[in-house]
Amino acid sequence: MSTVTASTVAPLQPENLFAIAQAYERSASSAIAFRRMSRCDAFPWFTATRNPAFNAFLLWDAPADLAGMAAHIDKLLREDRSFMRVAVSGVDRNTGEWRGMVVVRPYEDGHELGLALHPNVWGQGMFPLFMAPAAEVIRQAAAPWPVYARTHRDNLKMQTILHRCGFQEAGQMTETRINGEQIPLDVFRLGPDWVSPEMVSF
């Protein structure tokens, strides 16, 4: 595999962001309802980061307290409004409990899907539901962009899920955390054999 290096990419156009956000809000999933991220997501997201299993493969530094998580969400919302990315939360359609989030941002020659699912729903086949609306909008565009996902090199379960959803290995890279720790990452690219969520079994 090749080594992926950072490059400058034009921000998502407003109409693209709007289409992706609308696709999530219209999602027909019986299990998950999607909405734009808000500050009310700070507490459940912060709680999830207290779980060692959740934290093990995070690609960013989890805030040390609830105020830090709220500030992190504020940053995502500012970038959302300035058309640099779109941030969406998924909640249980029946109970309203936070189940995870997805962020779409420019990356290399396309866009990256970043997902974080609450440990309570791991193993329940949620990943395709969180991925599908953004991936389908991007792939159906007049000039579709490549769709990427990055995962920790030791996160074998996530790599298996990405393969099942049609992603293919695209390269390797390292990322440096604030504390100086080097994180080895594998980069995946959504290939032509995109599999719709209802056809993926977990």
Tab-separated table of C-alpha atoms in Angstrom:
chain	number	residue	atom	x	y	z
A	1	MET	CA	0.000	0.000	0.000
A	2	SER	CA	1.070	3.563	-0.582
A	3	THR	CA	1.729	6.229	2.002
A	4	VAL	CA	-0.997	8.880	2.184
A	5	THR	CA	0.155	12.462	2.584
A	6	ALA	CA	-1.895	15.523	3.431
A	7	SER	CA	-2.959	17.886	0.661
A	8	THR	CA	-5.009	21.028	0.286
A	9	VAL	CA	-8.594	20.421	-0.775
A	10	ALA	CA	-11.338	22.884	-1.598
A	11	PRO	CA	-14.061	23.000	1.093
A	12	LEU	CA	-17.341	21.250	0.477
A	13	GLN	CA	-19.714	23.464	-1.477
A	14	PRO	CA	-22.804	24.651	0.451
A	15	GLU	CA	-25.162	22.684	-1.783
A	16	ASN	CA	-23.164	19.494	-1.160
A	17	LEU	CA	-23.239	19.977	2.601
A	18	PHE	CA	-26.956	20.705	2.506
A	19	ALA	CA	-27.623	17.580	0.462
A	20	ILE	CA	-25.656	15.402	2.883
A	21	ALA	CA	-27.353	16.887	5.952
A	22	GLN	CA	-30.781	16.498	4.344
A	23	ALA	CA	-30.029	12.883	3.414
A	24	TYR	CA	-29.414	12.097	7.084
A	25	GLU	CA	-32.554	13.888	8.229
A	26	ARG	CA	-34.629	11.941	5.671
A	27	SER	CA	-33.011	8.598	6.520
A	28	ALA	CA	-35.647	5.880	6.632
A	29	SER	CA	-33.869	3.743	9.229
A	30	SER	CA	-36.330	2.267	11.707
A	31	ALA	CA	-33.665	2.223	14.429
A	32	ILE	CA	-31.859	5.576	14.139
A	33	ALA	CA	-33.025	9.152	13.603
A	34	PHE	CA	-30.390	11.637	12.445
A	35	ARG	CA	-30.119	15.356	13.165
A	36	ARG	CA	-27.466	18.015	12.982
A	37	MET	CA	-25.086	17.873	15.933
A	38	SER	CA	-25.758	20.223	18.838
A	39	ARG	CA	-24.379	21.067	22.277
A	40	CYS	CA	-26.850	18.672	23.882
A	41	ASP	CA	-24.690	15.859	22.505
A	42	ALA	CA	-21.763	16.845	24.752
A	43	PHE	CA	-22.817	14.774	27.763
A	44	PRO	CA	-23.553	11.419	26.049
A	45	TRP	CA	-20.490	11.763	23.827
A	46	PHE	CA	-18.275	12.628	26.806
A	47	THR	CA	-19.722	9.673	28.742
A	48	ALA	CA	-18.856	7.347	25.849
A	49	THR	CA	-15.215	8.536	25.915
A	50	ARG	CA	-14.959	7.383	29.554
A	51	ASN	CA	-15.263	3.806	28.283
A	52	PRO	CA	-11.739	2.338	27.826
A	53	ALA	CA	-12.884	0.208	24.869
A	54	PHE	CA	-14.311	3.302	23.131
A	55	ASN	CA	-11.150	5.283	23.809
A	56	ALA	CA	-8.723	2.581	22.710
A	57	PHE	CA	-8.843	3.427	19.001
A	58	LEU	CA	-9.871	7.095	19.004
A	59	LEU	CA	-7.998	9.058	16.351
A	60	TRP	CA	-8.200	12.294	18.349
A	61	ASP	CA	-7.570	13.358	21.941
A	62	ALA	CA	-10.761	12.980	23.970
A	63	PRO	CA	-11.455	16.066	26.129
A	64	ALA	CA	-10.649	15.659	29.814
A	65	ASP	CA	-13.971	17.041	31.018
A	66	LEU	CA	-17.486	17.930	29.907
A	67	ALA	CA	-16.576	21.570	29.240
A	68	GLY	CA	-13.845	20.386	26.893
A	69	MET	CA	-16.312	18.202	24.991
A	70	ALA	CA	-18.731	21.119	24.683
A	71	ALA	CA	-15.886	23.248	23.281
A	72	HIS	CA	-15.015	20.457	20.825
A	73	ILE	CA	-18.623	20.346	19.611
A	74	ASP	CA	-18.679	24.150	19.305
A	75	LYS	CA	-15.651	23.865	17.002
A	76	LEU	CA	-17.401	21.253	14.856
A	77	LEU	CA	-20.500	23.453	14.652
A	78	ARG	CA	-18.469	26.501	13.585
A	79	GLU	CA	-16.860	24.459	10.831
A	80	ASP	CA	-20.261	23.066	9.883
A	81	ARG	CA	-21.669	26.582	9.474
A	82	SER	CA	-18.628	27.728	7.491
A	83	PHE	CA	-19.076	24.820	5.041
A	84	MET	CA	-15.857	23.046	6.010
A	85	ARG	CA	-17.639	19.890	7.134
A	86	VAL	CA	-20.999	18.500	8.234
A	87	ALA	CA	-21.529	16.964	11.691
A	88	VAL	CA	-24.539	14.756	12.409
A	89	SER	CA	-25.704	12.853	15.493
A	90	GLY	CA	-27.711	9.635	15.459
A	91	VAL	CA	-30.237	8.938	18.220
A	92	ASP	CA	-32.481	5.984	18.989
A	93	ARG	CA	-35.705	6.654	17.124
A	94	ASN	CA	-37.798	5.381	20.051
A	95	THR	CA	-35.928	6.564	23.149
A	96	GLY	CA	-33.954	9.548	21.822
A	97	GLU	CA	-30.718	8.191	23.347
A	98	TRP	CA	-27.467	9.188	21.618
A	99	ARG	CA	-26.066	6.313	19.563
A	100	GLY	CA	-23.202	7.933	17.696
A	101	MET	CA	-22.071	10.614	15.313
A	102	VAL	CA	-20.683	11.036	11.819
A	103	VAL	CA	-18.556	13.855	10.426
A	104	VAL	CA	-17.915	14.407	6.708
A	105	ARG	CA	-14.899	16.546	5.839
A	106	PRO	CA	-12.616	17.215	2.866
A	107	TYR	CA	-9.721	14.773	2.667
A	108	GLU	CA	-7.123	14.263	-0.047
A	109	ASP	CA	-8.910	14.224	-3.437
A	110	GLY	CA	-12.293	13.425	-1.886
A	111	HIS	CA	-13.980	13.332	1.502
A	112	GLU	CA	-13.597	11.373	4.708
A	113	LEU	CA	-16.330	9.777	6.788
A	114	GLY	CA	-15.491	9.875	10.474
A	115	LEU	CA	-17.738	7.825	12.754
A	116	ALA	CA	-17.973	7.189	16.481
A	117	LEU	CA	-20.587	4.755	17.783
A	118	HIS	CA	-21.581	4.384	21.421
A	119	PRO	CA	-20.293	1.096	22.897
A	120	ASN	CA	-23.886	0.179	23.786
A	121	VAL	CA	-24.657	-0.436	20.094
A	122	TRP	CA	-21.451	-2.157	19.018
A	123	GLY	CA	-22.113	-5.400	17.194
A	124	GLN	CA	-25.644	-4.356	16.183
A	125	GLY	CA	-24.901	-3.507	12.553
A	126	MET	CA	-25.149	0.267	13.033
A	127	PHE	CA	-22.074	1.266	11.012
A	128	PRO	CA	-23.729	0.996	7.564
A	129	LEU	CA	-26.698	3.040	8.778
A	130	PHE	CA	-24.395	5.856	9.872
A	131	MET	CA	-22.321	5.673	6.706
A	132	ALA	CA	-24.960	5.237	4.011
A	133	PRO	CA	-26.616	8.692	3.630
A	134	ALA	CA	-23.324	10.572	3.143
A	135	ALA	CA	-21.768	7.898	0.960
A	136	GLU	CA	-24.799	7.710	-1.307
A	137	VAL	CA	-25.034	11.503	-1.768
A	138	ILE	CA	-21.323	11.713	-2.598
A	139	ARG	CA	-21.399	8.764	-4.977
A	140	GLN	CA	-24.529	10.032	-6.776
A	141	ALA	CA	-23.074	13.494	-7.382
A	142	ALA	CA	-22.449	14.591	-10.954
A	143	ALA	CA	-18.708	14.278	-10.304
A	144	PRO	CA	-18.557	11.895	-7.325
A	145	TRP	CA	-15.686	12.318	-4.898
A	146	PRO	CA	-13.784	9.394	-3.464
A	147	VAL	CA	-14.964	8.466	0.035
A	148	TYR	CA	-12.292	7.640	2.617
A	149	ALA	CA	-12.248	6.223	6.134
A	150	ARG	CA	-9.247	5.991	8.455
A	151	THR	CA	-8.844	3.561	11.325
A	152	HIS	CA	-6.200	2.609	13.853
A	153	ARG	CA	-3.975	-0.126	12.433
A	154	ASP	CA	-4.812	-2.411	15.379
A	155	ASN	CA	-8.579	-1.903	15.063
A	156	LEU	CA	-9.197	-5.161	13.217
A	157	LYS	CA	-12.947	-5.190	13.862
A	158	MET	CA	-13.421	-1.825	12.159
A	159	GLN	CA	-11.265	-2.924	9.248
A	160	THR	CA	-13.489	-5.973	8.799
A	161	ILE	CA	-16.589	-3.767	8.817
A	162	LEU	CA	-15.066	-1.408	6.245
A	163	HIS	CA	-14.295	-4.350	3.956
A	164	ARG	CA	-17.867	-5.626	4.277
A	165	CYS	CA	-19.180	-2.199	3.306
A	166	GLY	CA	-17.085	-2.105	0.131
A	167	PHE	CA	-14.013	-0.160	1.308
A	168	GLN	CA	-10.598	-1.115	-0.025
A	169	GLU	CA	-7.116	-0.432	1.398
A	170	ALA	CA	-5.737	2.855	0.055
A	171	GLY	CA	-2.600	3.461	2.097
A	172	GLN	CA	-1.013	3.985	5.483
A	173	MET	CA	-0.088	7.052	7.508
A	174	THR	CA	0.726	8.203	11.018
A	175	GLU	CA	-0.888	11.007	12.980
A	176	THR	CA	0.538	12.811	16.005
A	177	ARG	CA	-1.640	13.450	19.033
A	178	ILE	CA	-1.286	16.530	21.217
A	179	ASN	CA	0.765	14.499	23.709
A	180	GLY	CA	3.198	13.546	20.937
A	181	GLU	CA	1.981	9.955	20.590
A	182	GLN	CA	2.297	8.603	17.054
A	183	ILE	CA	-0.854	6.797	15.878
A	184	PRO	CA	-0.460	4.287	13.020
A	185	LEU	CA	-3.434	4.487	10.678
A	186	ASP	CA	-4.738	2.470	7.759
A	187	VAL	CA	-6.617	4.447	5.095
A	188	PHE	CA	-9.542	2.873	3.241
A	189	ARG	CA	-11.326	4.082	0.124
A	190	LEU	CA	-14.882	3.195	-0.859
A	191	GLY	CA	-14.559	1.086	-3.978
A	192	PRO	CA	-16.926	0.501	-6.892
A	193	ASP	CA	-18.416	-2.510	-5.100
A	194	TRP	CA	-20.350	-0.298	-2.648
A	195	VAL	CA	-22.743	-2.460	-0.646
A	196	SER	CA	-26.041	-0.971	0.497
A	197	PRO	CA	-26.712	-1.231	4.264
A	198	GLU	CA	-29.562	-3.712	3.996
A	199	MET	CA	-27.234	-6.218	2.318
A	200	VAL	CA	-24.578	-6.134	5.029
A	201	SER	CA	-24.825	-8.735	7.791
A	202	PHE	CA	-22.979	-8.482	11.133
